[in-house]
C-alpha positions as YAML, in Angstrom:
chain: A
units: angstrom
residues:
- id: 1
  name: GLU
  ca: [0.13, 0.12, 0.14]
- id: 2
  name: PRO
  ca: [1.74, 3.32, -0.84]
- id: 3
  name: ILE
  ca: [2.47, 6.18, 1.62]
- id: 4
  name: ARG
  ca: [0.17, 8.93, -0.73]
- id: 5
  name: VAL
  ca: [1.71, 12.80, 0.72]
- id: 6
  name: GLY
  ca: [0.08, 15.22, -0.52]
- id: 7
  name: ILE
  ca: [2.45, 18.20, -0.97]
- id: 8
  name: VAL
  ca: [0.39, 22.18, -0.74]
- id: 9
  name: GLY
  ca: [1.55, 26.11, -0.50]
- id: 10
  name: SER
  ca: [1.95, 29.09, -1.50]
- id: 11
  name: ARG
  ca: [2.14, 30.41, -4.99]
- id: 12
  name: GLU
  ca: [4.48, 32.76, -3.54]
- id: 13
  name: TYR
  ca: [6.60, 29.57, -2.44]
- id: 14
  name: THR
  ca: [10.16, 29.74, -4.23]
- id: 15
  name: ASP
  ca: [12.57, 27.68, -1.97]
- id: 16
  name: LYS
  ca: [13.20, 24.57, -4.44]
- id: 17
  name: THR
  ca: [15.71, 23.61, -2.00]
- id: 18
  name: LYS
  ca: [13.38, 23.05, 1.23]
- id: 19
  name: ILE
  ca: [10.78, 21.06, -0.92]
- id: 20
  name: LYS
  ca: [13.43, 18.98, -3.56]
- id: 21
  name: ASP
  ca: [15.07, 17.68, 0.35]
- id: 22
  name: PHE
  ca: [11.70, 16.90, 1.30]
- id: 23
  name: ILE
  ca: [10.99, 14.65, -1.36]
- id: 24
  name: PHE
  ca: [14.12, 13.16, -1.53]
- id: 25
  name: ASN
  ca: [13.80, 11.89, 2.08]
- id: 26
  name: LEU
  ca: [10.81, 10.76, 1.35]
- id: 27
  name: LYS
  ca: [11.86, 8.46, -1.49]
- id: 28
  name: LYS
  ca: [14.87, 7.37, 0.79]
- id: 29
  name: LYS
  ca: [12.27, 6.45, 3.20]
- id: 30
  name: TYR
  ca: [9.32, 4.77, 1.20]
- id: 31
  name: ASN
  ca: [11.19, 4.41, -2.57]
- id: 32
  name: GLU
  ca: [8.59, 3.21, -4.91]
- id: 33
  name: ASN
  ca: [5.23, 2.95, -2.47]
- id: 34
  name: LEU
  ca: [5.76, 7.01, -2.43]
- id: 35
  name: VAL
  ca: [3.01, 8.99, -4.17]
- id: 36
  name: ILE
  ca: [3.19, 12.26, -4.41]
- id: 37
  name: VAL
  ca: [-0.52, 14.33, -4.28]
- id: 38
  name: SER
  ca: [-0.80, 17.47, -5.46]
- id: 39
  name: GLY
  ca: [-3.27, 19.91, -6.81]
- id: 40
  name: GLY
  ca: [-1.41, 20.89, -10.18]
- id: 41
  name: CYS
  ca: [-0.82, 25.13, -9.65]
- id: 42
  name: PRO
  ca: [1.58, 26.00, -12.13]
- id: 43
  name: ASN
  ca: [3.45, 27.88, -10.04]
- id: 44
  name: GLY
  ca: [4.81, 27.98, -6.30]
- id: 45
  name: ALA
  ca: [4.96, 25.22, -4.20]
- id: 46
  name: ASP
  ca: [2.61, 22.36, -6.41]
- id: 47
  name: ALA
  ca: [4.94, 23.37, -9.31]
- id: 48
  name: ILE
  ca: [8.05, 22.68, -7.50]
- id: 49
  name: ALA
  ca: [6.76, 19.32, -5.94]
- id: 50
  name: LYS
  ca: [5.81, 17.99, -9.50]
- id: 51
  name: LYS
  ca: [9.35, 18.83, -10.90]
- id: 52
  name: TYR
  ca: [10.72, 17.16, -8.33]
- id: 53
  name: ALA
  ca: [8.48, 14.21, -7.74]
- id: 54
  name: LEU
  ca: [9.25, 13.50, -11.50]
- id: 55
  name: GLU
  ca: [12.40, 14.04, -11.46]
- id: 56
  name: PHE
  ca: [12.99, 11.78, -8.45]
- id: 57
  name: GLU
  ca: [11.25, 9.29, -10.34]
- id: 58
  name: VAL
  ca: [8.53, 8.64, -7.53]
- id: 59
  name: GLY
  ca: [4.76, 8.27, -7.93]
- id: 60
  name: TYR
  ca: [2.74, 11.73, -8.87]
- id: 61
  name: GLU
  ca: [-0.98, 12.31, -9.05]
- id: 62
  name: GLU
  ca: [-2.68, 15.52, -9.44]
- id: 63
  name: TYR
  ca: [-6.20, 16.73, -8.55]
- id: 64
  name: PRO
  ca: [-6.46, 20.50, -10.54]
- id: 65
  name: PRO
  ca: [-9.50, 22.40, -9.90]
- id: 66
  name: SER
  ca: [-12.30, 21.63, -12.19]
- id: 67
  name: HIS
  ca: [-11.92, 24.45, -14.76]
- id: 68
  name: ALA
  ca: [-8.24, 23.78, -15.03]
- id: 69
  name: ARG
  ca: [-7.29, 21.44, -18.56]
- id: 70
  name: TYR
  ca: [-7.15, 18.15, -18.06]
- id: 71
  name: ASN
  ca: [-3.33, 16.13, -18.04]
- id: 72
  name: SER
  ca: [-1.69, 12.85, -18.31]
- id: 73
  name: TYR
  ca: [-1.05, 13.44, -14.36]
- id: 74
  name: CYS
  ca: [-4.93, 13.63, -13.41]
- id: 75
  name: VAL
  ca: [-6.15, 10.99, -11.35]
- id: 76
  name: LEU
  ca: [-9.93, 12.18, -12.24]
- id: 77
  name: SER
  ca: [-11.20, 11.25, -15.78]
- id: 78
  name: ASP
  ca: [-10.67, 14.81, -18.37]
- id: 79
  name: ASN
  ca: [-14.97, 15.19, -18.39]
- id: 80
  name: ASN
  ca: [-14.08, 16.80, -14.59]
- id: 81
  name: TYR
  ca: [-12.15, 19.20, -16.37]
- id: 82
  name: GLY
  ca: [-12.60, 22.13, -18.37]
- id: 83
  name: LYS
  ca: [-15.54, 23.78, -16.49]
- id: 84
  name: SER
  ca: [-16.61, 27.29, -16.24]
- id: 85
  name: TYR
  ca: [-14.45, 28.77, -13.61]
- id: 86
  name: LYS
  ca: [-15.81, 28.87, -9.93]
- id: 87
  name: ALA
  ca: [-13.86, 30.11, -6.90]
- id: 88
  name: LYS
  ca: [-15.54, 26.63, -5.07]
- id: 89
  name: ASN
  ca: [-13.68, 24.77, -7.93]
- id: 90
  name: PHE
  ca: [-10.92, 25.40, -5.75]
- id: 91
  name: PHE
  ca: [-12.29, 24.34, -2.39]
- id: 92
  name: ASP
  ca: [-13.42, 21.02, -3.98]
- id: 93
  name: ARG
  ca: [-9.89, 20.45, -5.14]
- id: 94
  name: ASN
  ca: [-8.68, 21.31, -1.52]
- id: 95
  name: LYS
  ca: [-11.17, 18.64, -0.08]
- id: 96
  name: LEU
  ca: [-9.89, 15.52, -3.11]
- id: 97
  name: ILE
  ca: [-6.33, 16.39, -1.96]
- id: 98
  name: ALA
  ca: [-7.05, 16.03, 1.70]
- id: 99
  name: ARG
  ca: [-9.03, 12.72, 0.78]
- id: 100
  name: ASN
  ca: [-6.58, 11.17, -1.11]
- id: 101
  name: SER
  ca: [-3.44, 11.85, 0.96]
- id: 102
  name: ASP
  ca: [-2.22, 10.33, 4.18]
- id: 103
  name: LEU
  ca: [-0.08, 12.97, 5.12]
- id: 104
  name: VAL
  ca: [-0.75, 16.55, 3.98]
- id: 105
  name: VAL
  ca: [2.12, 18.68, 3.79]
- id: 106
  name: SER
  ca: [2.31, 22.74, 3.20]
- id: 107
  name: PHE
  ca: [4.47, 24.79, 2.17]
- id: 108
  name: ILE
  ca: [3.87, 28.54, 3.64]
- id: 109
  name: PRO
  ca: [6.40, 30.99, 3.79]
- id: 110
  name: GLU
  ca: [5.97, 33.09, 7.06]
- id: 111
  name: GLY
  ca: [3.97, 36.26, 7.03]
- id: 112
  name: VAL
  ca: [2.11, 34.70, 3.97]
- id: 113
  name: GLU
  ca: [-1.74, 33.71, 4.79]
- id: 114
  name: SER
  ca: [-2.33, 31.16, 1.44]
- id: 115
  name: ASN
  ca: [-6.10, 30.15, 2.50]
- id: 116
  name: GLY
  ca: [-5.91, 27.76, -0.27]
- id: 117
  name: SER
  ca: [-3.25, 25.88, 1.72]
- id: 118
  name: ARG
  ca: [-4.47, 26.48, 4.90]
- id: 119
  name: HIS
  ca: [-7.85, 25.10, 3.58]
- id: 120
  name: THR
  ca: [-6.62, 21.80, 2.30]
- id: 121
  name: LEU
  ca: [-4.93, 21.27, 6.59]
- id: 122
  name: LYS
  ca: [-8.29, 21.92, 8.26]
- id: 123
  name: GLU
  ca: [-10.03, 19.75, 5.87]
- id: 124
  name: ALA
  ca: [-7.04, 17.31, 5.86]
- id: 125
  name: ASN
  ca: [-7.27, 17.54, 9.89]
- id: 126
  name: LYS
  ca: [-11.38, 17.00, 9.91]
- id: 127
  name: LEU
  ca: [-10.27, 13.15, 8.03]
- id: 128
  name: ASN
  ca: [-7.72, 12.70, 11.12]
- id: 129
  name: LYS
  ca: [-5.14, 12.73, 8.64]
- id: 130
  name: LYS
  ca: [-1.35, 13.96, 9.48]
- id: 131
  name: THR
  ca: [-0.18, 17.63, 8.65]
- id: 132
  name: LEU
  ca: [2.62, 19.39, 8.59]
- id: 133
  name: ILE
  ca: [3.81, 22.82, 7.90]
- id: 134
  name: ILE
  ca: [7.18, 24.01, 6.51]
- id: 135
  name: GLN
  ca: [7.66, 27.50, 6.47]
...
C-alpha cells in the first residue's frame, strides 16, 4: 500500500531546496511506495513539488480545480475538467487532495496567508490525517 503525501503551499513559495530535500528524504524512506499528491498549480509549491516528484521518479498524481485543463497526471477522468470557473472549484480540489493523502504537507512562507493551503490542512484535519507546515 503506497504512502500518499499531499504537497500544497503558497503560489509565492520559492524555496526549491526545501521541497527538493523533503521529497528526496521521502523517496529514501519509501522508495517506490511513495506517491506525491498535488493540486497542479503551475507556480509556487505545487510546481516545485511536481518538478522534483518527476525528477526523482516517484509516483505523482494531480487534482487540479475543475476549470483547469485535463492532463496526463490527472487522477479523475477528463470529463471532470474544462468546466466554467468558480471559486468553489478550488475548495473541492482541496478536499480531494486531503481525502487522497495520508499526510498533507504545506509549504507556506512566514507572513503569507495562503488560504487555499490552510483550507486543505483543515480538511485533512477533519479526516484525521497527519498534517505538517514547513515555512
